[in-house]
PDB file of C-alpha atoms in Angstrom:
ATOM      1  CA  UNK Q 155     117.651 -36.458 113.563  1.00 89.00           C
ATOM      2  CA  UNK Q 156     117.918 -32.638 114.041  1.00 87.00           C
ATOM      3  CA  UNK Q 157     119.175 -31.866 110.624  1.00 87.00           C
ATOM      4  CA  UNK Q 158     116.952 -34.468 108.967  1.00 93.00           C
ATOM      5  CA  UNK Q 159     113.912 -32.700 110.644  1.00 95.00           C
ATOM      6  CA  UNK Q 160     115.446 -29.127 109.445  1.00 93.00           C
ATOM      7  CA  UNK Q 161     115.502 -30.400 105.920  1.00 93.00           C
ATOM      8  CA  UNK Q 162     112.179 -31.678 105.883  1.00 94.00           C
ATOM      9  CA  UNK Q 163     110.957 -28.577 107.664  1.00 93.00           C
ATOM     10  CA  UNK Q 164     112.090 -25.913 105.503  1.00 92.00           C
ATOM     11  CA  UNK Q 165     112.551 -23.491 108.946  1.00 77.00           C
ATOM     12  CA  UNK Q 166     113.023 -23.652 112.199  1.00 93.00           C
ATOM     13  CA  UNK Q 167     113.647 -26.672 114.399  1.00 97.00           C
ATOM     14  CA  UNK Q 168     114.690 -26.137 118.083  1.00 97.00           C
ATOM     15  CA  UNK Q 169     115.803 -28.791 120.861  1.00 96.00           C
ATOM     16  CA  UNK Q 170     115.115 -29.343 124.366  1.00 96.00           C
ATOM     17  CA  UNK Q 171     112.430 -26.788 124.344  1.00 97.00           C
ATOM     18  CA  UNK Q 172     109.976 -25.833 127.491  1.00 97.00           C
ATOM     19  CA  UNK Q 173     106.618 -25.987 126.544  1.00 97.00           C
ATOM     20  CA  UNK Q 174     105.551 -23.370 129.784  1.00 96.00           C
ATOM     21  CA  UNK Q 175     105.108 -20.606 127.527  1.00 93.00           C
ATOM     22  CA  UNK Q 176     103.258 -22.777 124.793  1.00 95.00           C
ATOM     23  CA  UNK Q 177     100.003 -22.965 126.628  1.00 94.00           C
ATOM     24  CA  UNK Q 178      97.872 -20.294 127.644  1.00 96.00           C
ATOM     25  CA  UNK Q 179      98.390 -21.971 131.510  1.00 97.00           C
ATOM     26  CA  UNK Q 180     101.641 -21.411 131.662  1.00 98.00           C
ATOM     27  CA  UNK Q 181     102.575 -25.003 132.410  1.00 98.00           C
ATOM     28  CA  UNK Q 182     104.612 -27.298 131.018  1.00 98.00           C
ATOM     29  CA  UNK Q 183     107.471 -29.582 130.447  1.00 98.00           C
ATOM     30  CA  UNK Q 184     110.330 -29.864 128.052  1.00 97.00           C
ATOM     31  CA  UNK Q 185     110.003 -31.143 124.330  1.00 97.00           C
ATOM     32  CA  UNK Q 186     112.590 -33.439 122.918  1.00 95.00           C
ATOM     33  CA  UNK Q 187     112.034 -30.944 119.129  1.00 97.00           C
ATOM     34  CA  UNK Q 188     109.893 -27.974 117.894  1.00 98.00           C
ATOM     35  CA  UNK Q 189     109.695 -27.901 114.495  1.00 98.00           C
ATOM     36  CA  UNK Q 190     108.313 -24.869 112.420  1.00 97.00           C
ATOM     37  CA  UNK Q 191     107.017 -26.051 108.985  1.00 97.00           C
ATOM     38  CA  UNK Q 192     107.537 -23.150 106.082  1.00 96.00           C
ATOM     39  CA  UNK Q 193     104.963 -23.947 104.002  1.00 96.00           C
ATOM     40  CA  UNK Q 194     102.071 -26.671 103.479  1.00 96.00           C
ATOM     41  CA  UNK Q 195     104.053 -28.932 101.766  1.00 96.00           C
ATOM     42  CA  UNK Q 196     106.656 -29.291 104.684  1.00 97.00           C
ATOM     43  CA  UNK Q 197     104.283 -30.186 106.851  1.00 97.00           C
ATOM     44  CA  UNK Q 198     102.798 -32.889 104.393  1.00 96.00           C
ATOM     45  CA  UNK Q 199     106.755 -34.085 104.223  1.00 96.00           C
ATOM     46  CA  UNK Q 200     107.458 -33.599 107.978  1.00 96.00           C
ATOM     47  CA  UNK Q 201     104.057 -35.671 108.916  1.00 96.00           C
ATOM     48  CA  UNK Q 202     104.690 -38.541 106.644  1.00 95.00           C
ATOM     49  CA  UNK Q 203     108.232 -38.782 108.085  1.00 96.00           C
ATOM     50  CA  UNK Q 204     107.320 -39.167 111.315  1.00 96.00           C
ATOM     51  CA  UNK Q 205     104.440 -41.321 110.952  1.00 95.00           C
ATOM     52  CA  UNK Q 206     106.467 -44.021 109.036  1.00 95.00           C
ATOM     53  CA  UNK Q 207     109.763 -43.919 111.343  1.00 95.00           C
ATOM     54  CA  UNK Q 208     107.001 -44.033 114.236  1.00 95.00           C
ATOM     55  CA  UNK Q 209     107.980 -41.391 116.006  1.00 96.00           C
ATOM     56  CA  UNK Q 210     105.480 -39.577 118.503  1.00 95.00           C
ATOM     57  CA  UNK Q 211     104.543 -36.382 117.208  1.00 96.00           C
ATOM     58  CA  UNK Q 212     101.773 -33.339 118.266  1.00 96.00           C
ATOM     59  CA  UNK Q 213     100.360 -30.587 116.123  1.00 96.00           C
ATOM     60  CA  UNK Q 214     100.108 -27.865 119.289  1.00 95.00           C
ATOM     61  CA  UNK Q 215      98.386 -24.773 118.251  1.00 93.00           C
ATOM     62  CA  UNK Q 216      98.159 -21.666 120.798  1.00 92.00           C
ATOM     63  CA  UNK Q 217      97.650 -24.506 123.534  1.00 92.00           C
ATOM     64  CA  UNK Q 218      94.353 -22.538 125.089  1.00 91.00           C
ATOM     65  CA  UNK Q 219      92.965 -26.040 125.909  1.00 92.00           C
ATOM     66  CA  UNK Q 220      95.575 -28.210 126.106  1.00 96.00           C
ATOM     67  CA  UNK Q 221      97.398 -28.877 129.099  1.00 98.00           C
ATOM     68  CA  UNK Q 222     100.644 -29.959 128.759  1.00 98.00           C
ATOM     69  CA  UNK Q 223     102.820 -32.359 130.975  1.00 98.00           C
ATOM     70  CA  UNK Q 224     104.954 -30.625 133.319  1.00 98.00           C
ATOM     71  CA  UNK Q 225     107.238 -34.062 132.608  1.00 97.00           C
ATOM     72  CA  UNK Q 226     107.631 -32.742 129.656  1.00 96.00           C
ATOM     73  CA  UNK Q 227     106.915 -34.153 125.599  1.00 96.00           C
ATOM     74  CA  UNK Q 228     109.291 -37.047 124.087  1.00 93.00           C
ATOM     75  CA  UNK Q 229     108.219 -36.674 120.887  1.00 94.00           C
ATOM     76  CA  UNK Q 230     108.180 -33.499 117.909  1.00 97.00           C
ATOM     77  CA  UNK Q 231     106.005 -30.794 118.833  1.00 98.00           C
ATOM     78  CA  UNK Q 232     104.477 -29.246 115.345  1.00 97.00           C
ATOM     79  CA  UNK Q 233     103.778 -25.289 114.857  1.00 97.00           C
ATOM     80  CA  UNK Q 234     101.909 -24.251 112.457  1.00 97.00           C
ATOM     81  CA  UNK Q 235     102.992 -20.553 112.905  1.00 96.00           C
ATOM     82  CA  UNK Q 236     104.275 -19.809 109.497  1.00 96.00           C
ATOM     83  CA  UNK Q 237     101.508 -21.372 107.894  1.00 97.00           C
ATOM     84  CA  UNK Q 238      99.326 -18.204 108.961  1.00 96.00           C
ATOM     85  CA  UNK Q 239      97.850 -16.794 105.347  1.00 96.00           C
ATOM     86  CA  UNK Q 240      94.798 -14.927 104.740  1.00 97.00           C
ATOM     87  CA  UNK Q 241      93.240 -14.918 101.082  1.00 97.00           C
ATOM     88  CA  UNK Q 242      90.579 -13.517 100.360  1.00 96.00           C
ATOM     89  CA  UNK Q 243      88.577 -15.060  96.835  1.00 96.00           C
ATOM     90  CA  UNK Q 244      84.752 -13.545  95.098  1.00 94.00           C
ATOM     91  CA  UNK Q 245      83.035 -16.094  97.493  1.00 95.00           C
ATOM     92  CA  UNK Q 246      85.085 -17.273 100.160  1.00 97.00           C
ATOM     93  CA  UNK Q 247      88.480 -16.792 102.387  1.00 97.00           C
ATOM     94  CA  UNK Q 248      91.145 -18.927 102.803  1.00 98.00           C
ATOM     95  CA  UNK Q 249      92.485 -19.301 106.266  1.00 98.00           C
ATOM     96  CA  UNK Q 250      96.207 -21.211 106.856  1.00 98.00           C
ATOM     97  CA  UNK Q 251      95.712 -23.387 109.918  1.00 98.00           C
ATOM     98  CA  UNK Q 252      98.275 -21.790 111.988  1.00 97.00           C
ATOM     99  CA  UNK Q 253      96.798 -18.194 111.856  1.00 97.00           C
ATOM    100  CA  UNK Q 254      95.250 -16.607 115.063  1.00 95.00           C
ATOM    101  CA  UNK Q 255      91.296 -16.018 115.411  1.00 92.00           C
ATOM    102  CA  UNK Q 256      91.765 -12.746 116.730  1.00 90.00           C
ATOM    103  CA  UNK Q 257      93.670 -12.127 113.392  1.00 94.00           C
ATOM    104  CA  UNK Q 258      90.768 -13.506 111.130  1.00 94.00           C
ATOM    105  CA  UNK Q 259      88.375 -11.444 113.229  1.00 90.00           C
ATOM    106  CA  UNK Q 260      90.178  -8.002 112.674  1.00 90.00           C
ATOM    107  CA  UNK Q 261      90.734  -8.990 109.131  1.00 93.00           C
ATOM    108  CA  UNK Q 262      86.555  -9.629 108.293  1.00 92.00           C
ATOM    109  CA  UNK Q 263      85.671  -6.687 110.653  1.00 89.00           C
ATOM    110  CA  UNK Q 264      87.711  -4.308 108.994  1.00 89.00           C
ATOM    111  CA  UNK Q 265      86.807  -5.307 105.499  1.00 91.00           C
ATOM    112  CA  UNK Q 266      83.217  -5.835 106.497  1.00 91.00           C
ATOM    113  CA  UNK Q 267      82.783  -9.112 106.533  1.00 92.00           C
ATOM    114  CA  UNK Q 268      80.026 -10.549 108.871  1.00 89.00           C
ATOM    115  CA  UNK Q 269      80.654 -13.634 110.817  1.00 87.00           C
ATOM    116  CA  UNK Q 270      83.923 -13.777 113.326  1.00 87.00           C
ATOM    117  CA  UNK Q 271      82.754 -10.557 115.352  1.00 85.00           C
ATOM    118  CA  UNK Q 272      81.641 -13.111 118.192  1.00 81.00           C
ATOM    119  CA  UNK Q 273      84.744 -14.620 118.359  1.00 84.00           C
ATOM    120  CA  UNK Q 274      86.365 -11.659 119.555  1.00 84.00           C
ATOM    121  CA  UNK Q 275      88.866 -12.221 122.411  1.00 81.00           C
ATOM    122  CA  UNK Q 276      88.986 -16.377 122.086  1.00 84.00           C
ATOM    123  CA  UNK Q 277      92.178 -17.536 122.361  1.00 85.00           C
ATOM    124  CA  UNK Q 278      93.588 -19.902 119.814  1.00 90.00           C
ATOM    125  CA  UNK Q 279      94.201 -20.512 115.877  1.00 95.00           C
ATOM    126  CA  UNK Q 280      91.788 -21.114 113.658  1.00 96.00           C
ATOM    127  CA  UNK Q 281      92.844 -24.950 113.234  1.00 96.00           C
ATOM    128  CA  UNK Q 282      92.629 -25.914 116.797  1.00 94.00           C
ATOM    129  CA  UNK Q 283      89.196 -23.797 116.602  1.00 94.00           C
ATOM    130  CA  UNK Q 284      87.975 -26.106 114.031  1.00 96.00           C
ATOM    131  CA  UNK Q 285      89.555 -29.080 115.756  1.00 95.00           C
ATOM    132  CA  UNK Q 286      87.220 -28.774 118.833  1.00 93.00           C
ATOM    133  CA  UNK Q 287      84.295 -26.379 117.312  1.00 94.00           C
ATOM    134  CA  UNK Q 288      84.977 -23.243 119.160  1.00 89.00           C
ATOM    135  CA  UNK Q 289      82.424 -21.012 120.164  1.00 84.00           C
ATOM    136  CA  UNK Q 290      81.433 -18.409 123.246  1.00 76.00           C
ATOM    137  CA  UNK Q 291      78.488 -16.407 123.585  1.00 69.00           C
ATOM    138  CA  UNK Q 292      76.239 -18.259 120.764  1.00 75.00           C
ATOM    139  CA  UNK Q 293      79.080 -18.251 118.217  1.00 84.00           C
ATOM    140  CA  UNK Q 294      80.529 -21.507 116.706  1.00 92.00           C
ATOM    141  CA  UNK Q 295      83.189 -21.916 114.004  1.00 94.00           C
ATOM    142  CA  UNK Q 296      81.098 -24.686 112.430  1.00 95.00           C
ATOM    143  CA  UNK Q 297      78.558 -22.170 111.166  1.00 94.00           C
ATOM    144  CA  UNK Q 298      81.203 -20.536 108.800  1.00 95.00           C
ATOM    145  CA  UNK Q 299      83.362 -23.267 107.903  1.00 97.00           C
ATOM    146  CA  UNK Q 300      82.682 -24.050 103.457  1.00 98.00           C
ATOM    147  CA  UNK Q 301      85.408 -26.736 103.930  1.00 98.00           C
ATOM    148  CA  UNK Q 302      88.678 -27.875 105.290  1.00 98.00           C
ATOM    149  CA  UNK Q 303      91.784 -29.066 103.892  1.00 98.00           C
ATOM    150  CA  UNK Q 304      93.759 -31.837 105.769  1.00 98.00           C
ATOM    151  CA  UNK Q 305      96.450 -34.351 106.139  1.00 97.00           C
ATOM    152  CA  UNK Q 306      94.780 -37.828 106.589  1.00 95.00           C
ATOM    153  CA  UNK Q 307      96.585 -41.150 106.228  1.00 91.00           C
ATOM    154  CA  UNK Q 308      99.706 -39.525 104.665  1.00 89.00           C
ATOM    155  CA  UNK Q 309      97.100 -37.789 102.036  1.00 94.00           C
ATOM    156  CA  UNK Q 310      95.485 -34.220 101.943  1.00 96.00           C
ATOM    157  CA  UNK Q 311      92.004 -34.515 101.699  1.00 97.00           C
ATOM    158  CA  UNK Q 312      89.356 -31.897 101.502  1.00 98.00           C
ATOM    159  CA  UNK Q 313      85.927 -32.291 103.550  1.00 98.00           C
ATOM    160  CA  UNK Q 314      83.005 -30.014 102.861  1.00 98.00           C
ATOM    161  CA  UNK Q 315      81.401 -29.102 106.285  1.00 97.00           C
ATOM    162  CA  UNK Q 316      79.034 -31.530 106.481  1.00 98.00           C
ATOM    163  CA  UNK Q 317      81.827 -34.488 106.431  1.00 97.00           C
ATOM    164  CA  UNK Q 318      83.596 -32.581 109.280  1.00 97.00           C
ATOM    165  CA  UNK Q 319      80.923 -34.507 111.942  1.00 96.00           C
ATOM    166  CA  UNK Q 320      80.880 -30.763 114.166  1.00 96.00           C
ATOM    167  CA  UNK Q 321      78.945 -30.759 117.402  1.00 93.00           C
ATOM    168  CA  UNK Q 322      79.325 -29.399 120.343  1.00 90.00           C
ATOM    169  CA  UNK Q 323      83.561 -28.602 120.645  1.00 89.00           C
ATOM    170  CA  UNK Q 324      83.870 -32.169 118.716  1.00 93.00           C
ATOM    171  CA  UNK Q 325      85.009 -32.532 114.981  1.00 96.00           C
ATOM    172  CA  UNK Q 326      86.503 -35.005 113.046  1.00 97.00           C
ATOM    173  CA  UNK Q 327      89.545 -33.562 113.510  1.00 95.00           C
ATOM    174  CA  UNK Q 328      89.791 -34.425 116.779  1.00 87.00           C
ATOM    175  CA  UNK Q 329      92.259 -37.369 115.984  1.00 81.00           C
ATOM    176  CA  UNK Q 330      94.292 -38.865 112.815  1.00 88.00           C
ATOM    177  CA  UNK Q 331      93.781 -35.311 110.917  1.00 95.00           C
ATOM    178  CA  UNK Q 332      96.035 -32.283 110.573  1.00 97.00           C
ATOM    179  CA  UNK Q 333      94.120 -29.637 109.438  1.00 98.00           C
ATOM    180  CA  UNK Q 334      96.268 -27.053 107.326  1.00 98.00           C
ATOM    181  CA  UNK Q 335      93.738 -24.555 106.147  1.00 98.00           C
ATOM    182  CA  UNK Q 336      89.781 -23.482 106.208  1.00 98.00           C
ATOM    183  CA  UNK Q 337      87.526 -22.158 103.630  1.00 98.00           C
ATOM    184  CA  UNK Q 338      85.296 -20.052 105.487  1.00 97.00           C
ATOM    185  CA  UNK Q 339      81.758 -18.022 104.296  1.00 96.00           C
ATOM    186  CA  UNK Q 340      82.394 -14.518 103.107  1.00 95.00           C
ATOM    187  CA  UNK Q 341      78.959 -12.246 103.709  1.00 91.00           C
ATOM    188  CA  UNK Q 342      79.089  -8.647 103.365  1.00 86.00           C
ATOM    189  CA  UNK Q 343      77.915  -6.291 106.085  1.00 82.00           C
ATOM    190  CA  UNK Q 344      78.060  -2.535 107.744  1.00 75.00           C
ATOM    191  CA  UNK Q 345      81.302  -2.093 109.108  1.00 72.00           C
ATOM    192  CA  UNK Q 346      79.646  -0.283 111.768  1.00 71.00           C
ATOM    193  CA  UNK Q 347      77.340  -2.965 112.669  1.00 77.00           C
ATOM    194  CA  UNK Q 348      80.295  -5.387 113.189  1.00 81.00           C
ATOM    195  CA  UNK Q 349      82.388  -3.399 115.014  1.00 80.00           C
ATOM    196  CA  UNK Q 350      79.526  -2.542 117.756  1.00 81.00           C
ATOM    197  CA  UNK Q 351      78.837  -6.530 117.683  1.00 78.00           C
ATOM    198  CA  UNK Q 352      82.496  -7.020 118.665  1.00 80.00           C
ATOM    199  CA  UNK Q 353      82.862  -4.449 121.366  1.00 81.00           C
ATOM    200  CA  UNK Q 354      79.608  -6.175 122.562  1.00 77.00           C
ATOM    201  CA  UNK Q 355      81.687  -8.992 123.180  1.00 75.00           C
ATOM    202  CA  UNK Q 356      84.214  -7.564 124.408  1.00 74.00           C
ATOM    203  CA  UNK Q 357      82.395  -6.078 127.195  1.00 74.00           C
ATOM    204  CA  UNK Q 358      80.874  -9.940 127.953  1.00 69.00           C
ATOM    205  CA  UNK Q 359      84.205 -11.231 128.016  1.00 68.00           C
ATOM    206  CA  UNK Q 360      85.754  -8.453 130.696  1.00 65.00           C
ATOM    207  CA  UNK Q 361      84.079 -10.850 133.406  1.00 70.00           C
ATOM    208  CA  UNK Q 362      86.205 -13.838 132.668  1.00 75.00           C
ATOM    209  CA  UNK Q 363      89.653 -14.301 134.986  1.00 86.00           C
ATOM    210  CA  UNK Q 364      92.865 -12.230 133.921  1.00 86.00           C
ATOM    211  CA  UNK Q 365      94.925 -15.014 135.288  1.00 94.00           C
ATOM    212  CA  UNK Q 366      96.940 -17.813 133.382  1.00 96.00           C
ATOM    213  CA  UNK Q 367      94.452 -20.785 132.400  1.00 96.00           C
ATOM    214  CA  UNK Q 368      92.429 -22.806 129.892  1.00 95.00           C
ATOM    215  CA  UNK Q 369      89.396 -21.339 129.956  1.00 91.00           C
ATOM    216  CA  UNK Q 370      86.306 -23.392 130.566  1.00 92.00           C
ATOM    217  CA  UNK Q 371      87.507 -26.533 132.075  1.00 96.00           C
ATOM    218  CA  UNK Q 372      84.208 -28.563 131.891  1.00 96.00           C
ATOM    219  CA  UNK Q 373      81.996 -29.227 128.670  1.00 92.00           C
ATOM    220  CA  UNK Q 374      78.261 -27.159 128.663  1.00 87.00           C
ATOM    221  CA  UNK Q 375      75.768 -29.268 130.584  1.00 86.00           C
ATOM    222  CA  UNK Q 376      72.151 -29.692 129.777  1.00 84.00           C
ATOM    223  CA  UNK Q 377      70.971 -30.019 132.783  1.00 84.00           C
ATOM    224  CA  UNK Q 378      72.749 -27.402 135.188  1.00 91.00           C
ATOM    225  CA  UNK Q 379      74.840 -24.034 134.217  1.00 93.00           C
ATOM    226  CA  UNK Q 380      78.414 -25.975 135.396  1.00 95.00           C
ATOM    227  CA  UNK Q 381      79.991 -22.384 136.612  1.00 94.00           C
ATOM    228  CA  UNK Q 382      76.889 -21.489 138.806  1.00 95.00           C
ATOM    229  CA  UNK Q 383      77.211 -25.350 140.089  1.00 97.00           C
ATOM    230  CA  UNK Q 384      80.386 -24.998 141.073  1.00 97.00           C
ATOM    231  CA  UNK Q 385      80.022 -21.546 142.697  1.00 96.00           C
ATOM    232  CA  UNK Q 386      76.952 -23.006 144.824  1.00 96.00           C
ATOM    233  CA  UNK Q 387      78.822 -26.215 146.292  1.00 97.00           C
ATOM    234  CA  UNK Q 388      81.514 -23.742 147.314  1.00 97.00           C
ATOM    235  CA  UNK Q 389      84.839 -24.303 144.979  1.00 97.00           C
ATOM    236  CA  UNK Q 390      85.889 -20.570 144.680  1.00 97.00           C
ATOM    237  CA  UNK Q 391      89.254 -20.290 145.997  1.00 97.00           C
ATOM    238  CA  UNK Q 392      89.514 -23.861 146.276  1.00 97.00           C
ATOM    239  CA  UNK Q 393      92.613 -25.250 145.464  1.00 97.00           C
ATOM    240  CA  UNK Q 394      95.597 -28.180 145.119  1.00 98.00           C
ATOM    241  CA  UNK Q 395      98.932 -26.632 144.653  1.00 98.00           C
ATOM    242  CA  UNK Q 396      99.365 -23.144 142.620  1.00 98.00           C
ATOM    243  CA  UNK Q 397      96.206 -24.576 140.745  1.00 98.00           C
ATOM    244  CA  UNK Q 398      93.038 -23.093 141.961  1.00 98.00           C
ATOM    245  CA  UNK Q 399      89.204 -22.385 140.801  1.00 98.00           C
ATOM    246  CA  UNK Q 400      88.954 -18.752 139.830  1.00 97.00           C
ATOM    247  CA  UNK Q 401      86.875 -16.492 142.312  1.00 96.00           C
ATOM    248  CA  UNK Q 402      85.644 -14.616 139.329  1.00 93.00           C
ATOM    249  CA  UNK Q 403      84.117 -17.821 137.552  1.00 93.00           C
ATOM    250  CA  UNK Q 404      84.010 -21.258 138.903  1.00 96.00           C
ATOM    251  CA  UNK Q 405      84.204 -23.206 135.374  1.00 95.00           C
ATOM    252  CA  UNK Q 406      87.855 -21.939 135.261  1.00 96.00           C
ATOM    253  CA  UNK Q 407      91.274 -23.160 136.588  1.00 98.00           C
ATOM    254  CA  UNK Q 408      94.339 -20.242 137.064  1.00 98.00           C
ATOM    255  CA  UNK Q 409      97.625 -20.993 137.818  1.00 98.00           C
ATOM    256  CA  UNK Q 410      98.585 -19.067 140.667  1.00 98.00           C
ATOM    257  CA  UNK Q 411     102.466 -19.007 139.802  1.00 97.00           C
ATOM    258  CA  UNK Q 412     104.031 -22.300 140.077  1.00 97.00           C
ATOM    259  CA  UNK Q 413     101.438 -25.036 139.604  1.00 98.00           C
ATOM    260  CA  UNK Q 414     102.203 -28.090 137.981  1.00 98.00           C
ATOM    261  CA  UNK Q 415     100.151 -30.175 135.208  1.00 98.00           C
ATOM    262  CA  UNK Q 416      99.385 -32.592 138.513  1.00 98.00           C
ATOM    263  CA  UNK Q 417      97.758 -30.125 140.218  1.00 98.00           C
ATOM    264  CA  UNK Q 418      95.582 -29.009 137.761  1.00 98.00           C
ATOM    265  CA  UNK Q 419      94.465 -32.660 137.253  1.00 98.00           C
ATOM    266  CA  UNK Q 420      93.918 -33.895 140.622  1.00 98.00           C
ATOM    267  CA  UNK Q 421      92.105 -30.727 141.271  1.00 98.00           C
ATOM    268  CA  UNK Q 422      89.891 -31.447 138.430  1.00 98.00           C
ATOM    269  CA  UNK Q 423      89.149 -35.103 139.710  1.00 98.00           C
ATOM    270  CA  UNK Q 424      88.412 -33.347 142.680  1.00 98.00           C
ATOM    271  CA  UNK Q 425      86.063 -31.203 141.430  1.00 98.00           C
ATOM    272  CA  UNK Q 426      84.158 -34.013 139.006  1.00 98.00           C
ATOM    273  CA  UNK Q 427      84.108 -36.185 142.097  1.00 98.00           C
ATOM    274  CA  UNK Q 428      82.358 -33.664 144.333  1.00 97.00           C
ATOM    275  CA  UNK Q 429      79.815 -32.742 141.322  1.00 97.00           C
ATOM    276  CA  UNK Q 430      79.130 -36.576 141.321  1.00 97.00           C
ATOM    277  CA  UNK Q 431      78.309 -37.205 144.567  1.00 97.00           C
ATOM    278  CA  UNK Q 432      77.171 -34.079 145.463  1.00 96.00           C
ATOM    279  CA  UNK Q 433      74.969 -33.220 142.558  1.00 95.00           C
ATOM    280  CA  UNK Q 434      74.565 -36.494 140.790  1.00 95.00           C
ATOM    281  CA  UNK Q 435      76.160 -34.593 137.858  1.00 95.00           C
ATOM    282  CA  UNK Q 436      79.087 -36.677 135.348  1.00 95.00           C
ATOM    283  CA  UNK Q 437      81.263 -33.630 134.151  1.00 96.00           C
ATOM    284  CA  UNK Q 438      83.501 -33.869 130.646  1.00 95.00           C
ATOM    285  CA  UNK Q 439      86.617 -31.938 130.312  1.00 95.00           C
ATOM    286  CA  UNK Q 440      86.433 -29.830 127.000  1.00 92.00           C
ATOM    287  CA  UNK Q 441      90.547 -29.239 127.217  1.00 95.00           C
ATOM    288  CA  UNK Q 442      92.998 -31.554 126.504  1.00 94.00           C
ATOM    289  CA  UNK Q 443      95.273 -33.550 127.730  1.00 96.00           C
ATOM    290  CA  UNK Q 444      99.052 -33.590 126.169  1.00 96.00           C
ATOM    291  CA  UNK Q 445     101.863 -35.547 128.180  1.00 92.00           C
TER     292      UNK Q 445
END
């Protein structure tokens, strides 16, 4: 199966691979293959392979909301690193899924292109970004996307933006889709501008923990600011293993070191138990789940 999957990839394949240092927690198991696509069209081939021999496969981006099983991944674990272009056309740019937002946001800030500025300092690639509908600090990727090109039911299809179905870090992409690049909207503005936008941001982000983790944990609630919650019933510090909730914001789980993916679960049933009983509030993960 290795050399089949090498074939079809047109790069890199690697076996018995831990996935630790493929999420942004630092946690996770081993992966039976990681396969590295060349270019679009080996990830069309690689896809359709897999999907008719039915074999269990995961497109895994920079993993900043998924964690991963620390039991590890028995089926192919997709990267979409080399599929990482930027193209710029008169009214729109091209992104490749694979590439990373902070690229995309030095690229339209330097050329003075309006938009991405906000998005400084999320983690990520611009696929999983449209997957879940990124955003921090007002910004989401929904208000740039023109359209998306994807693999759906063995076909590549291309949805305008309103077919996508974005809300609030939900797309249509979240399941049977494999997004391989983004059209996104091209507006001219003072570089200068921009680049005091970003540092802005910057300056908003310093606040959140330096540690290992996914970021927010828990999906924006309209009734209650979820990190304020959290800090009032007392869950700084608290933790179940090497997982704890950050003392410098309470929506966020680090990994002290050594703290496996069951850790970082039970202490997140722990926490939407409390916020149930205590608060009468039902809490919704925004990360993911991979085992």
């Amino acid at each position: 199966m290795f050399y089949k999957l090498k074939k079809l990839c047109g790069g890199c394949v690697k076996k018995n691979v831990s996935l630790k240092n493929f999420s942004t927690i630092k946690i996770g198991g081993r992966a039976k293959f990681v396969c590295y696509p060349k270019e679009k069209i080996n990830v069309i081939n690689l896809v359709n392979y897999l999907s008719k021999k039915h074999i269990k496969y995961y497109v895994l981006g920079n993993g900043s909301n998924v964690l991963i099983s620390s039991f590890g991944f028995s089926g192919v674990i997709i990267k979409l690193d080399n599929i990482n272009e930027i193209v710029e056309y008169d009214n729109y740019i091209q992104v490749g899924a694979g590439t990373m937002l902070a690229q995309v946001v030095n690229y339209y800030v330097l050329n003075g292109i309006a938009g991405f500025e906000q998005a400084v300092g999320i983690p990520g690639t611009i696929g999983g970004a449209v997957v879940m509908n990124a955003g921090a600090f007002k910004f989401e990727i929904k208000n740039l996307v023109i359209g998306v090109t994807a693999i759906h039911n063995g076909k590549v299809e291309y949805l305008i933006n309103s077919q996508c179905d974005f809300s609030y870090r939900h797309s249509i992409f979240n399941s049977d889709y494999i997004i391989l690049s983004v059209d996104l909207k091209k507006e001219l503005s003072d570089n200068k501008d921009l680049k005091l936008k970003m540092l802005e941001t910057i300056n908003s982000r310093a606040k959140l923990p330096k540690a290992p983790s996914l970021g927010s944990v828990f999906k924006r609630n309209p009734n209650v600011i979820v990190s304020k919650m959290l800090d009032e019933m007392g869950l700084k510090g608290f933790k179940v293993g090497d997982a704890m909730v950050s003392n410098e914001h309470a929506g966020v789980i680090i990994n002290l070191g050594n703290a496996t993916s069951s850790d970082v679960k039970m202490l997140i049933d722990i926490i939407k138990d409390k916020a149930l009983k205590e608060k009468n509030e039902q809490l919704l993960e925004e990360i993911r789940y991979l085992n």
